mmCIF file of C-alpha atoms in Angstrom:
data_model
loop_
_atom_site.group_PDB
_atom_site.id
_atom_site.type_symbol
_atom_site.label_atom_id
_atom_site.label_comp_id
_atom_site.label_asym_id
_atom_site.label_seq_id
_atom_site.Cartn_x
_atom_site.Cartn_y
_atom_site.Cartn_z
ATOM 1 C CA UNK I 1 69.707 -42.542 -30.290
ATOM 2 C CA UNK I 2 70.274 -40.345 -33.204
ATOM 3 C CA UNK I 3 67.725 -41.762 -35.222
ATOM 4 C CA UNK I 4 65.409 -41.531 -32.289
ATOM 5 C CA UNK I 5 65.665 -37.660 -32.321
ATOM 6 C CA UNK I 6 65.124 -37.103 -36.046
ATOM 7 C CA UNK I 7 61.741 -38.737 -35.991
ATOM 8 C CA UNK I 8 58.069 -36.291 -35.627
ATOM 9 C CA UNK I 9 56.945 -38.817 -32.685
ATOM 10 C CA UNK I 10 58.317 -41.775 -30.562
ATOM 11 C CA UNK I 11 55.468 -44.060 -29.752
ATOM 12 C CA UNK I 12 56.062 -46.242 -26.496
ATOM 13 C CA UNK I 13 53.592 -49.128 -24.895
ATOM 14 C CA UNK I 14 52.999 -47.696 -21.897
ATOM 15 C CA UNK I 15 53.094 -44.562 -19.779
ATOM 16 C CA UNK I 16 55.860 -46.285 -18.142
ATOM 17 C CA UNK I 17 57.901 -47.005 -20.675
ATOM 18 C CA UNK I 18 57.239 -43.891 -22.368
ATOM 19 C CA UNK I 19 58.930 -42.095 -19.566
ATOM 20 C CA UNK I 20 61.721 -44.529 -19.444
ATOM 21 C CA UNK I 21 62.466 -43.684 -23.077
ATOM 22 C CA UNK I 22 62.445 -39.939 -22.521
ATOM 23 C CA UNK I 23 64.821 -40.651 -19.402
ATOM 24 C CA UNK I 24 67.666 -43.044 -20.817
ATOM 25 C CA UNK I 25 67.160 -41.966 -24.579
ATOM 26 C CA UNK I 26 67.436 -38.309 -23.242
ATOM 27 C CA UNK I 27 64.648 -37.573 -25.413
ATOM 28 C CA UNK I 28 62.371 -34.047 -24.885
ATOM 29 C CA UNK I 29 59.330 -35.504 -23.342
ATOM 30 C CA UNK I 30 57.418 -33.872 -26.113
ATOM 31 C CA UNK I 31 58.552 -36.024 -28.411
ATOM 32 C CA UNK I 32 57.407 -38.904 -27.029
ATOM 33 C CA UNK I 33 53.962 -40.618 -26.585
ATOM 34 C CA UNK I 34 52.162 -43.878 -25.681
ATOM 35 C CA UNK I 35 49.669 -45.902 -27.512
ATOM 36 C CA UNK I 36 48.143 -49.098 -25.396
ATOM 37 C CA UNK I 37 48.904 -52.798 -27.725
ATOM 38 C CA UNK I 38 45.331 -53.376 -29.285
ATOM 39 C CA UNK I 39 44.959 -56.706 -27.906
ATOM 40 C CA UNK I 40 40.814 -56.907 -27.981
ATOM 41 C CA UNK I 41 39.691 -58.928 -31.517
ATOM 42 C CA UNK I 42 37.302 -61.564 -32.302
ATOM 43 C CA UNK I 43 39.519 -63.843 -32.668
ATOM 44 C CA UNK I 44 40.499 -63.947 -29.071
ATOM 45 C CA UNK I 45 36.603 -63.966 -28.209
ATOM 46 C CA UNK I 46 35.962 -67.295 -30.525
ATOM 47 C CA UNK I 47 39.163 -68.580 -29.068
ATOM 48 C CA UNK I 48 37.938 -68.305 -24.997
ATOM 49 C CA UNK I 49 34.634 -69.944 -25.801
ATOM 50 C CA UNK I 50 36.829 -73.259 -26.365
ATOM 51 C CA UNK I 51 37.202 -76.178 -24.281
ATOM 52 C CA UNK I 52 40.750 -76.358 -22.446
ATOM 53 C CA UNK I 53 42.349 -79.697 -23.184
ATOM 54 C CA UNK I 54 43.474 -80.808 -19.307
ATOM 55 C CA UNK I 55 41.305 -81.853 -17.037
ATOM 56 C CA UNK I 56 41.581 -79.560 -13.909
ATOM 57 C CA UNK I 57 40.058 -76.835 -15.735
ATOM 58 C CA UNK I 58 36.075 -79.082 -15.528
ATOM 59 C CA UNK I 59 34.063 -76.794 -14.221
ATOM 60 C CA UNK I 60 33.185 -77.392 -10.614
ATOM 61 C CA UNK I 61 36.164 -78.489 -9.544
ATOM 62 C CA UNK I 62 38.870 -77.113 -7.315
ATOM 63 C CA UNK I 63 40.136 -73.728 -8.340
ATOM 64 C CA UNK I 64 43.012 -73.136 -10.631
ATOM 65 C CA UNK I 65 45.428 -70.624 -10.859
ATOM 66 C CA UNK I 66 47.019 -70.199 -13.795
ATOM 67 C CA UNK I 67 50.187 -68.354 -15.022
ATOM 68 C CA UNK I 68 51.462 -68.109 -18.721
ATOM 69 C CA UNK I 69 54.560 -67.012 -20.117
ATOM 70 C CA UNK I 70 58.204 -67.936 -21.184
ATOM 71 C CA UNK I 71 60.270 -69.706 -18.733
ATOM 72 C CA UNK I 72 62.715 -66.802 -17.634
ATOM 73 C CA UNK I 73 64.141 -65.045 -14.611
ATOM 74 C CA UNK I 74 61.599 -62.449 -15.760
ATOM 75 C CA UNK I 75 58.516 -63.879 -15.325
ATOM 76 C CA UNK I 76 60.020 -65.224 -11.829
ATOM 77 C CA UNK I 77 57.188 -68.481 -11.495
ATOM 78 C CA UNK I 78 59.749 -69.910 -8.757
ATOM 79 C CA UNK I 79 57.583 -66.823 -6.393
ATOM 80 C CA UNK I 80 54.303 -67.576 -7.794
ATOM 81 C CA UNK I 81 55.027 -71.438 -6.598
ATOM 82 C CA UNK I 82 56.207 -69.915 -3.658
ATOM 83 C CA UNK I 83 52.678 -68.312 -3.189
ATOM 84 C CA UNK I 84 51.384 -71.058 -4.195
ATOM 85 C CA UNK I 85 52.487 -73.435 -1.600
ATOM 86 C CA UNK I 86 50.847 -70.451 1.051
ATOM 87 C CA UNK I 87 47.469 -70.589 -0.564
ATOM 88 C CA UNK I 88 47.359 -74.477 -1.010
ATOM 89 C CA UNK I 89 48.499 -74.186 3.070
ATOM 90 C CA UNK I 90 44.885 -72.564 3.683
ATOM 91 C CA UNK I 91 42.904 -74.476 1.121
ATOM 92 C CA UNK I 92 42.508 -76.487 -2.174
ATOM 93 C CA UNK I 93 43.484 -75.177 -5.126
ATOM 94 C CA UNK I 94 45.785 -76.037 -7.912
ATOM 95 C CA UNK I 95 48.441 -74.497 -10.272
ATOM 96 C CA UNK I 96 49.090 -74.579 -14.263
ATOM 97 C CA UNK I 97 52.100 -72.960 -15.771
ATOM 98 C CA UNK I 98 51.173 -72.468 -19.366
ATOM 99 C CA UNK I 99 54.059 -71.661 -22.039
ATOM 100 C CA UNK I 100 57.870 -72.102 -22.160
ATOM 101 C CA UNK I 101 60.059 -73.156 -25.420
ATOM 102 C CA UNK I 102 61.438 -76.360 -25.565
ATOM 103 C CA UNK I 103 63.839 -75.962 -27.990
ATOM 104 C CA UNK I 104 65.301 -73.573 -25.444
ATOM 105 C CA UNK I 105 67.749 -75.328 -22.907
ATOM 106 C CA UNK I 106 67.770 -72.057 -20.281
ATOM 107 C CA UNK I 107 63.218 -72.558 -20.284
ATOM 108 C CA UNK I 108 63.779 -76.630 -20.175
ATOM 109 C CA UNK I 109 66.378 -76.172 -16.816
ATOM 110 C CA UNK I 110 63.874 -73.206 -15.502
ATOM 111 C CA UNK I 111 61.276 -75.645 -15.940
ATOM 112 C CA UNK I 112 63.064 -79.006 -14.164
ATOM 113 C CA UNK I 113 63.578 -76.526 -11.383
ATOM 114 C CA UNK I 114 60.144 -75.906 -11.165
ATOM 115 C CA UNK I 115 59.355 -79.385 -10.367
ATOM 116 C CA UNK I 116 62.004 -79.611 -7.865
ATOM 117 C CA UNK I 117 60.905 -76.929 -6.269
ATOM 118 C CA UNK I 118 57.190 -77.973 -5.760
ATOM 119 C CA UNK I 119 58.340 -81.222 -4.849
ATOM 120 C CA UNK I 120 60.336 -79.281 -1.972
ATOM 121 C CA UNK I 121 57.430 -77.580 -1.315
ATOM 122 C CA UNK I 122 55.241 -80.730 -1.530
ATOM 123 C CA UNK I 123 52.847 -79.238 -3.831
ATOM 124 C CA UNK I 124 53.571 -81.296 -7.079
ATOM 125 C CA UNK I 125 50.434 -83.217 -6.926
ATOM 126 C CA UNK I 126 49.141 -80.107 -7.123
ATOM 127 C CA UNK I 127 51.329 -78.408 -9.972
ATOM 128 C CA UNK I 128 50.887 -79.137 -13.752
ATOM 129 C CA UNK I 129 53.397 -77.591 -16.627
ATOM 130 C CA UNK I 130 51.444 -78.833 -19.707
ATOM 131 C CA UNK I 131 53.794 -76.734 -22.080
ATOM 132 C CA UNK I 132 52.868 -74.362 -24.838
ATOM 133 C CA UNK I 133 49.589 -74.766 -25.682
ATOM 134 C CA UNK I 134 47.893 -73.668 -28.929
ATOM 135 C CA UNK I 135 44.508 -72.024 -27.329
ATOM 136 C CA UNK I 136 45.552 -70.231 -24.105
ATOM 137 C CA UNK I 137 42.470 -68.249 -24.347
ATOM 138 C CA UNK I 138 40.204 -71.443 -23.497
ATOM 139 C CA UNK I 139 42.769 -72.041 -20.329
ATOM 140 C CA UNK I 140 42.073 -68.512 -19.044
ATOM 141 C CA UNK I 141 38.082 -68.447 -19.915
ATOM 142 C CA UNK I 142 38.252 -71.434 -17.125
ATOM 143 C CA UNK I 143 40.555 -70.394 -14.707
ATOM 144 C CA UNK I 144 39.612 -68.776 -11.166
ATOM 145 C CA UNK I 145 42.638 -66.472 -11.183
ATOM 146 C CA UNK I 146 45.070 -65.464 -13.216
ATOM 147 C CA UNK I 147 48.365 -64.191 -11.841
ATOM 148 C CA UNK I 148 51.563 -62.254 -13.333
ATOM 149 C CA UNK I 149 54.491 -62.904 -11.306
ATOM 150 C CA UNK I 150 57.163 -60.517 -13.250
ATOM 151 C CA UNK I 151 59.870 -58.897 -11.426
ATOM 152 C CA UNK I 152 59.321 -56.363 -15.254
ATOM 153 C CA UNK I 153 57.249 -55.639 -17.835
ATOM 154 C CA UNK I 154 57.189 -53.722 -21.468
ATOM 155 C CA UNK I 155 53.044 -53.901 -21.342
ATOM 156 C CA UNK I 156 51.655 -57.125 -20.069
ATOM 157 C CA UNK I 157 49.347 -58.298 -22.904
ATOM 158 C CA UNK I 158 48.422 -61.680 -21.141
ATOM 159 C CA UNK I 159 46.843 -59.159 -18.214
ATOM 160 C CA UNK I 160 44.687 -58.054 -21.041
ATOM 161 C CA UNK I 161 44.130 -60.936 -22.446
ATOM 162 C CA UNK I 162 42.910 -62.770 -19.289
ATOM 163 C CA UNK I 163 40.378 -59.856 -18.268
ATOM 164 C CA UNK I 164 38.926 -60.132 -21.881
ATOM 165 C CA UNK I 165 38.435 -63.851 -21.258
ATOM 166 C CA UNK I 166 36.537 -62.781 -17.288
ATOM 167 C CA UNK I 167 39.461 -64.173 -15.684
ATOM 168 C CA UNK I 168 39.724 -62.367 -12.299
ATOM 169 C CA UNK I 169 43.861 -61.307 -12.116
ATOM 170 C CA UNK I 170 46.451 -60.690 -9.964
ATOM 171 C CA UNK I 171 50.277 -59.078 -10.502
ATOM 172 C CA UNK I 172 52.813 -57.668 -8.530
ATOM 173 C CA UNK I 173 53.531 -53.851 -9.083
ATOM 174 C CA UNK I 174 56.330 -54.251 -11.781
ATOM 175 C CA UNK I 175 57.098 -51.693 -13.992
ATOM 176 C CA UNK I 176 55.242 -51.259 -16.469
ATOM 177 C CA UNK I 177 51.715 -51.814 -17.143
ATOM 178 C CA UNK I 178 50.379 -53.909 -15.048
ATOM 179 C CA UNK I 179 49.187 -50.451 -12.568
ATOM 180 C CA UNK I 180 48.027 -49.074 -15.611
ATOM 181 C CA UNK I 181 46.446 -51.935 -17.292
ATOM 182 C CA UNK I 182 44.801 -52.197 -13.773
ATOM 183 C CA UNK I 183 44.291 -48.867 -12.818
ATOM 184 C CA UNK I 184 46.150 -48.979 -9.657
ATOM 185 C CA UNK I 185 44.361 -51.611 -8.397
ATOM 186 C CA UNK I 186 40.330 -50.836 -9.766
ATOM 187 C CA UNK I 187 40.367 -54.248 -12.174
ATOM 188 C CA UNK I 188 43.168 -56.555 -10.115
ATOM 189 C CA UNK I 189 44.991 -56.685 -6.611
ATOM 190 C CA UNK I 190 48.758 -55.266 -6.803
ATOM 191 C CA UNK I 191 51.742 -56.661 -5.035
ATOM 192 C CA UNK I 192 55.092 -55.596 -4.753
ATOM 193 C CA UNK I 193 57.694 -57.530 -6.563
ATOM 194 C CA UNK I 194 59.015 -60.397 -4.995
ATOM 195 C CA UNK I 195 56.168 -60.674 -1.953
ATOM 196 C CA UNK I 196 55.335 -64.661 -1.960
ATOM 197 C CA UNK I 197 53.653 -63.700 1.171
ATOM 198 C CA UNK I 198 51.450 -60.861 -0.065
ATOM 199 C CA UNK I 199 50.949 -62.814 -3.548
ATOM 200 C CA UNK I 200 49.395 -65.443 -1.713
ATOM 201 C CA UNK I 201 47.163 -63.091 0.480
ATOM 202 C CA UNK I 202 45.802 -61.221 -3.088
ATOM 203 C CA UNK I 203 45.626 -64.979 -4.862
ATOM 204 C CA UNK I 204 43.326 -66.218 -1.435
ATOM 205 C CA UNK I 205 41.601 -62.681 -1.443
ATOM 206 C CA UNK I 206 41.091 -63.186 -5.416
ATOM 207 C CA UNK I 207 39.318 -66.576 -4.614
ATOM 208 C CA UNK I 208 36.630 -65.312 -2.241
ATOM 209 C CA UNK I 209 35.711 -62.251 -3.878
ATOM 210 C CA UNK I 210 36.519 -62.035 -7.719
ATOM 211 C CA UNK I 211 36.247 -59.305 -9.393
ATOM 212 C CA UNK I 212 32.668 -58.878 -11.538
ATOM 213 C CA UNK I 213 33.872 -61.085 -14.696
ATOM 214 C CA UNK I 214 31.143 -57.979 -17.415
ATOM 215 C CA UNK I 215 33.729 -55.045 -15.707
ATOM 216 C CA UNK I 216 36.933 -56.945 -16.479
ATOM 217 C CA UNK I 217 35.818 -58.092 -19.943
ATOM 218 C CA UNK I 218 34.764 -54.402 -20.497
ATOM 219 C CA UNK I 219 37.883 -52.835 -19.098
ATOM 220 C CA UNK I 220 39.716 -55.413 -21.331
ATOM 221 C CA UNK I 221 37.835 -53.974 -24.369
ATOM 222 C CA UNK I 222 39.380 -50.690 -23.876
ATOM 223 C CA UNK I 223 42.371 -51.658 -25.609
ATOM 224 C CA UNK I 224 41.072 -52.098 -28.828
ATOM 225 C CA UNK I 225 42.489 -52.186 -32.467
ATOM 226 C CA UNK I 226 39.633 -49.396 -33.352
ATOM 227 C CA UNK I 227 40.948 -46.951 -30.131
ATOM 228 C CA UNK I 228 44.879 -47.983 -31.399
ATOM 229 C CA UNK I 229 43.923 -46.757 -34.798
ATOM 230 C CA UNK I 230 42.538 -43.640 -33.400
ATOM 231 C CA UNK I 231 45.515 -42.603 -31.184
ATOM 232 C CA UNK I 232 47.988 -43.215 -34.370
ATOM 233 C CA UNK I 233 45.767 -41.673 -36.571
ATOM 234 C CA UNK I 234 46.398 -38.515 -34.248
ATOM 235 C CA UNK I 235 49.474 -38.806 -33.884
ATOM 236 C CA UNK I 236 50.475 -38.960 -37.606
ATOM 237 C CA UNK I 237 47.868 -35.845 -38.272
ATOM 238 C CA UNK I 238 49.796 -33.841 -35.424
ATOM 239 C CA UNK I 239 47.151 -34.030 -33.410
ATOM 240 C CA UNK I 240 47.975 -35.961 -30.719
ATOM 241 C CA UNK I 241 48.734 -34.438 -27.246
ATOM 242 C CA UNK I 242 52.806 -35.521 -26.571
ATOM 243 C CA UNK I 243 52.411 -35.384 -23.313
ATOM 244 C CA UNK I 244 51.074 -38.851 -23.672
#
């Protein structure tokens, strides 16, 4: 904490966070600023144009929703499945889980779980976990949704990520970032954390009427290495407004 007082600026990921730093760091809120990840690149853009490697993901076929991320409490799939099972109640769809470690024994159990669970549910013809994947950007260029499930967040890159690929998206209200990312709910339907019901309703919602895939990508551009560069650049001249 000490350290964190002697420096000219604190730089946090979100708005969110920022004001959780000035709050449990006791920091003067002056002192303290945010500066969005630059996630936007070429890279990412060559990446998306890619074929996925799993058949579901054909175009024309039934929708997928798709979910990435480690295999934690935090990214809390077991309600996404849980939506899940609602939306494939109502109509055909399908789910991918995309990530997890498997060197790690807690993501391997989360993951076993998983399959019990959909089995419970009687949705695991319907339920894929192909594992990390090298290309997620190619899985997310073909997807109909995209949906964060976490109960927290620093930022939420993938949210990013998936509207600079024209995925339509979907996350509950954690804090923080995804109602910034999103703008309250402009570029993505919010839900509370922990709804299965009202995840399901946004996912189904999602389906009929995505959102225009030229806004998200340009939303998605916003956070940019060049506008990253600009904010630090300000910062480190003294120019930048503190008050984030």
């Amino acid at each position: 904490r000490r350290y964190y007082r002697k420096a000219d600026a604190v730089v946090a990921v979100s708005r969110g966070a920022q004001k959780d730093i000035c709050k449990f760091l006791e920091l003067p809120c002056e002192l303290v600023t945010s500066v969005y990840n630059p996630i936007a690149n070429q890279g990412l853009y060559t990446l998306s144009r890619d074929e996925p490697e799993h058949p579901w993901f054909e175009r024309g076929s039934v929708p997928v929703i798709l979910g990435i991320g480690r295999f934690v409490a935090q990214k809390d799939f077991p309600l996404l499945l849980d939506a899940f099972a609602c939306v494939r109640r109502q109509r055909k769809a399908r789910l991918v889980l995309l990530g997890g470690d498997e060197s790690s024994e807690e993501q391997r159990c989360v993951q076993q779980e998983l399959l019990a669970q959909a089995r419970r549910l009687g949705v695991e013809n319907d339920f894929d976990l192909p594992g990390f994947v090298g290309n997620p950007f190619s899985f997310l260029s073909r997807a109909s949704v995209f949906v964060l499930s976490s109960r927290y967040e620093g930022f939420g890159n993938v949210l990013v990520e998936a509207m600079l690929c024209g995925c339509p998206v979907v996350s509950t209200d954690c804090h923080s970032g995804p109602a910034e990312i999103l703008e309250n709910g402009k570029y993505g339907k919010l839900v509370p954390v922990g709804d299965a019901a009202g995840l399901a309703e946004a996912i189904c919602s999602t389906l009929d009427t995505p959102q225009d895939e030229k806004v998200l990508r340009a939303r998605g551009a916003e956070f940019s290495v060049e506008n990253a560069v600009l904010h630090y650049g300000r910062i480190l001249l003294g120019q930048e407004c503190r008050s984030g």
